[in-house]
PDB file of C-alpha atoms and ligand atoms in Angstrom:
ATOM      1  CA  MET A   1       0.000   0.000   0.000  1.00 48.00           C
ATOM      2  CA  PRO A   2       1.473   3.345  -0.929  1.00 55.00           C
ATOM      3  CA  ASP A   3       2.144   5.582   2.005  1.00 59.00           C
ATOM      4  CA  SER A   4      -0.060   8.618   1.452  1.00 64.00           C
ATOM      5  CA  THR A   5       1.747  10.489   4.173  1.00 84.00           C
ATOM      6  CA  ILE A   6       4.889  11.023   2.141  1.00 90.00           C
ATOM      7  CA  PRO A   7       5.557  14.770   2.116  1.00 93.00           C
ATOM      8  CA  PRO A   8       5.412  16.298  -1.380  1.00 93.00           C
ATOM      9  CA  GLU A   9       9.006  17.533  -1.215  1.00 91.00           C
ATOM     10  CA  VAL A  10      10.241  14.056  -0.385  1.00 93.00           C
ATOM     11  CA  ARG A  11       8.172  12.649  -3.233  1.00 92.00           C
ATOM     12  CA  ALA A  12       9.574  15.255  -5.622  1.00 91.00           C
ATOM     13  CA  PHE A  13      13.191  14.439  -4.736  1.00 90.00           C
ATOM     14  CA  ALA A  14      12.513  10.718  -4.981  1.00 91.00           C
ATOM     15  CA  ASP A  15      11.074  11.243  -8.474  1.00 90.00           C
ATOM     16  CA  GLN A  16      14.165  13.180  -9.534  1.00 86.00           C
ATOM     17  CA  LEU A  17      16.433  10.471  -8.207  1.00 87.00           C
ATOM     18  CA  SER A  18      14.553   7.774 -10.043  1.00 87.00           C
ATOM     19  CA  GLN A  19      15.499   9.121 -13.463  1.00 86.00           C
ATOM     20  CA  PRO A  20      18.749   7.361 -14.336  1.00 89.00           C
ATOM     21  CA  ARG A  21      21.372   9.086 -16.408  1.00 91.00           C
ATOM     22  CA  PRO A  22      24.879   8.116 -17.403  1.00 95.00           C
ATOM     23  CA  MET A  23      27.078   9.806 -14.865  1.00 96.00           C
ATOM     24  CA  ARG A  24      30.404   9.437 -13.199  1.00 95.00           C
ATOM     25  CA  ARG A  25      32.593  10.552 -10.357  1.00 95.00           C
ATOM     26  CA  GLY A  26      36.085  11.825 -10.855  1.00 96.00           C
ATOM     27  CA  SER A  27      37.714  14.628 -12.745  1.00 96.00           C
ATOM     28  CA  LEU A  28      38.580  15.535 -16.263  1.00 97.00           C
ATOM     29  CA  SER A  29      41.977  16.864 -17.158  1.00 96.00           C
ATOM     30  CA  GLU A  30      43.387  18.520 -20.200  1.00 96.00           C
ATOM     31  CA  ARG A  31      47.115  18.314 -20.786  1.00 94.00           C
ATOM     32  CA  TYR A  32      49.615  19.779 -23.156  1.00 95.00           C
ATOM     33  CA  VAL A  33      52.813  17.780 -23.333  1.00 93.00           C
ATOM     34  CA  LYS A  34      56.380  17.947 -24.525  1.00 94.00           C
ATOM     35  CA  CYS A  35      57.560  15.282 -26.909  1.00 94.00           C
ATOM     36  CA  SER A  36      61.057  13.889 -27.190  1.00 91.00           C
ATOM     37  CA  LYS A  37      61.559  14.614 -30.854  1.00 93.00           C
ATOM     38  CA  PRO A  38      64.886  16.356 -31.366  1.00 93.00           C
ATOM     39  CA  GLY A  39      64.463  19.907 -32.567  1.00 93.00           C
ATOM     40  CA  CYS A  40      60.740  20.128 -31.793  1.00 95.00           C
ATOM     41  CA  SER A  41      59.888  23.568 -30.529  1.00 95.00           C
ATOM     42  CA  CYS A  42      57.765  22.139 -27.710  1.00 95.00           C
ATOM     43  CA  ALA A  43      60.949  21.605 -25.705  1.00 92.00           C
ATOM     44  CA  GLU A  44      61.470  25.339 -25.339  1.00 93.00           C
ATOM     45  CA  HIS A  45      58.103  26.943 -25.938  1.00 94.00           C
ATOM     46  CA  PRO A  46      55.178  26.052 -23.724  1.00 91.00           C
ATOM     47  CA  GLU A  47      52.740  27.287 -26.375  1.00 93.00           C
ATOM     48  CA  ALA A  48      54.161  24.755 -28.845  1.00 94.00           C
ATOM     49  CA  ARG A  49      53.412  21.782 -26.604  1.00 95.00           C
ATOM     50  CA  HIS A  50      51.245  19.051 -28.050  1.00 96.00           C
ATOM     51  CA  GLY A  51      47.660  18.540 -27.154  1.00 94.00           C
ATOM     52  CA  PRO A  52      45.225  18.883 -25.699  1.00 94.00           C
ATOM     53  CA  TYR A  53      45.206  15.328 -24.381  1.00 96.00           C
ATOM     54  CA  TYR A  54      42.216  14.511 -22.259  1.00 97.00           C
ATOM     55  CA  SER A  55      41.869  11.997 -19.506  1.00 97.00           C
ATOM     56  CA  VAL A  56      39.374  11.240 -16.806  1.00 97.00           C
ATOM     57  CA  SER A  57      40.525   9.986 -13.459  1.00 97.00           C
ATOM     58  CA  ARG A  58      39.062   8.860 -10.246  1.00 96.00           C
ATOM     59  CA  VAL A  59      40.539   7.688  -6.984  1.00 93.00           C
ATOM     60  CA  VAL A  60      39.352   4.200  -6.102  1.00 92.00           C
ATOM     61  CA  LYS A  61      40.482   2.787  -2.764  1.00 94.00           C
ATOM     62  CA  GLY A  62      43.512   5.009  -2.665  1.00 94.00           C
ATOM     63  CA  SER A  63      44.734   4.503  -6.200  1.00 95.00           C
ATOM     64  CA  THR A  64      43.970   6.693  -9.159  1.00 95.00           C
ATOM     65  CA  LYS A  65      42.299   5.070 -12.113  1.00 95.00           C
ATOM     66  CA  SER A  66      42.409   7.001 -15.316  1.00 95.00           C
ATOM     67  CA  ARG A  67      41.781   6.615 -18.986  1.00 95.00           C
ATOM     68  CA  TRP A  68      42.531   8.656 -22.037  1.00 96.00           C
ATOM     69  CA  LEU A  69      39.735  10.270 -23.991  1.00 97.00           C
ATOM     70  CA  THR A  70      39.236  11.741 -27.404  1.00 97.00           C
ATOM     71  CA  GLY A  71      38.092  15.352 -27.573  1.00 95.00           C
ATOM     72  CA  GLU A  72      34.584  14.197 -28.322  1.00 96.00           C
ATOM     73  CA  GLN A  73      34.577  11.809 -25.381  1.00 97.00           C
ATOM     74  CA  ALA A  74      35.907  14.580 -23.176  1.00 97.00           C
ATOM     75  CA  GLY A  75      32.786  16.621 -23.955  1.00 97.00           C
ATOM     76  CA  GLN A  76      30.579  13.716 -22.974  1.00 97.00           C
ATOM     77  CA  VAL A  77      32.551  13.031 -19.843  1.00 98.00           C
ATOM     78  CA  ARG A  78      32.191  16.675 -18.804  1.00 97.00           C
ATOM     79  CA  GLU A  79      28.404  16.270 -18.960  1.00 97.00           C
ATOM     80  CA  GLN A  80      28.551  12.967 -17.124  1.00 97.00           C
ATOM     81  CA  LEU A  81      30.603  14.517 -14.341  1.00 97.00           C
ATOM     82  CA  GLU A  82      28.113  17.380 -14.043  1.00 97.00           C
ATOM     83  CA  ALA A  83      25.264  14.876 -13.887  1.00 95.00           C
ATOM     84  CA  GLY A  84      27.138  13.118 -11.096  1.00 95.00           C
ATOM     85  CA  GLN A  85      27.536  16.342  -9.150  1.00 95.00           C
ATOM     86  CA  GLN A  86      23.850  17.154  -9.529  1.00 93.00           C
ATOM     87  CA  PHE A  87      22.994  13.674  -8.365  1.00 93.00           C
ATOM     88  CA  ARG A  88      25.130  14.199  -5.285  1.00 94.00           C
ATOM     89  CA  LYS A  89      23.306  17.467  -4.522  1.00 93.00           C
ATOM     90  CA  HIS A  90      19.952  15.784  -5.008  1.00 93.00           C
ATOM     91  CA  ILE A  91      20.964  13.002  -2.665  1.00 94.00           C
ATOM     92  CA  GLU A  92      21.894  15.555  -0.038  1.00 95.00           C
ATOM     93  CA  ALA A  93      18.645  17.479  -0.502  1.00 94.00           C
ATOM     94  CA  TYR A  94      16.752  14.203  -0.349  1.00 95.00           C
ATOM     95  CA  TRP A  95      18.472  13.306   2.911  1.00 95.00           C
ATOM     96  CA  GLN A  96      17.534  16.670   4.368  1.00 96.00           C
ATOM     97  CA  ALA A  97      13.908  16.385   3.276  1.00 95.00           C
ATOM     98  CA  CYS A  98      13.685  12.875   4.728  1.00 95.00           C
ATOM     99  CA  GLU A  99      15.256  14.030   7.967  1.00 96.00           C
ATOM    100  CA  ARG A 100      12.747  16.879   8.269  1.00 95.00           C
ATOM    101  CA  TRP A 101      10.076  14.265   7.703  1.00 93.00           C
ATOM    102  CA  ALA A 102      11.657  12.044  10.337  1.00 94.00           C
ATOM    103  CA  ASP A 103      11.749  14.946  12.780  1.00 94.00           C
ATOM    104  CA  ALA A 104       8.102  15.704  12.040  1.00 92.00           C
ATOM    105  CA  ARG A 105       7.302  12.092  12.923  1.00 90.00           C
ATOM    106  CA  LEU A 106       8.921  12.513  16.295  1.00 91.00           C
ATOM    107  CA  GLU A 107       6.720  15.535  16.934  1.00 88.00           C
ATOM    108  CA  ALA A 108       3.552  13.661  15.918  1.00 80.00           C
ATOM    109  CA  PRO A 109       3.452  10.599  18.182  1.00 68.00           C
ATOM    110  CA  GLU A 110      -0.052   9.641  17.064  1.00 68.00           C
ATOM    111  CA  ALA A 111       0.954   8.982  13.483  1.00 58.00           C
ATOM    112  CA  ALA A 112       3.951   7.000  14.638  1.00 54.00           C
ATOM    113  CA  SER A 113       1.977   4.811  17.014  1.00 60.00           C
ATOM    114  CA  GLN A 114      -0.680   4.137  14.376  1.00 62.00           C
ATOM    115  CA  GLU A 115       2.079   2.944  12.140  1.00 60.00           C
ATOM    116  CA  ALA A 116       3.457   0.720  14.842  1.00 59.00           C
ATOM    117  CA  ALA A 117      -0.001  -0.755  15.402  1.00 59.00           C
ATOM    118  CA  LYS A 118      -0.295  -1.547  11.700  1.00 61.00           C
ATOM    119  CA  LYS A 119       2.939  -3.443  11.868  1.00 60.00           C
ATOM    120  CA  GLY A 120       1.556  -5.566  14.655  1.00 56.00           C
ATOM    121  CA  ALA A 121       3.352  -3.965  17.530  1.00 49.00           C
ATOM    122  CA  SER A 122       1.786  -4.546  20.885  1.00 51.00           C
ATOM    123  CA  LYS A 123      -0.585  -1.851  22.024  1.00 51.00           C
ATOM    124  CA  ARG A 124       1.531  -0.331  24.660  1.00 53.00           C
ATOM    125  CA  ARG A 125       0.877   3.197  25.554  1.00 56.00           C
ATOM    126  CA  SER A 126       3.540   5.515  24.484  1.00 57.00           C
ATOM    127  CA  PRO A 127       5.055   7.057  27.541  1.00 60.00           C
ATOM    128  CA  PRO A 128       4.662  10.783  27.956  1.00 60.00           C
ATOM    129  CA  ARG A 129       7.373  12.442  26.018  1.00 58.00           C
ATOM    130  CA  SER A 130       9.919  14.007  28.236  1.00 58.00           C
ATOM    131  CA  SER A 131      10.480  17.242  26.467  1.00 56.00           C
ATOM    132  CA  ARG A 132      14.126  17.541  25.789  1.00 59.00           C
ATOM    133  CA  LYS A 133      13.767  19.919  22.923  1.00 55.00           C
ATOM    134  CA  SER A 134      16.877  21.656  21.991  1.00 56.00           C
ATOM    135  CA  THR A 135      16.451  25.348  22.637  1.00 53.00           C
ATOM    136  CA  ASN A 136      19.204  26.575  20.410  1.00 58.00           C
ATOM    137  CA  SER A 137      17.863  25.617  17.042  1.00 48.00           C
TER     138      SER A 137
HETATM  139 ZN1  LIG B 201      57.125  18.296 -29.687  1.00 82.37          ZN
END
């Protein structure tokens, strides 16, 4: 049975998160390099270095994994990285919305005890809430 008590903001974030996109974590780098060809001007002039060469890298368990990319792939990877960052923000916003919801549940003991009853919990009376509200919120 769908829970009709899901707050709209939580529902909205959940909907956003349920739309998969290709995305990745890591970073894109663009390099200009010197070659070892004798007489090539790249040895002396930074502006004559070769490139750009693109790579994407990511630290996995302490070691950096990277792969080279074509210019076209680099454009795609840039979008995928942005999608990943947006996803991370959405996750955070989702957490916050769910935590507000969770806090609201604590303030509404009736709803919580109804839920417990549905799940077959024994009908014990909820003890009077000792109010330990934080005053510096
Ligand atoms: Zn060169």
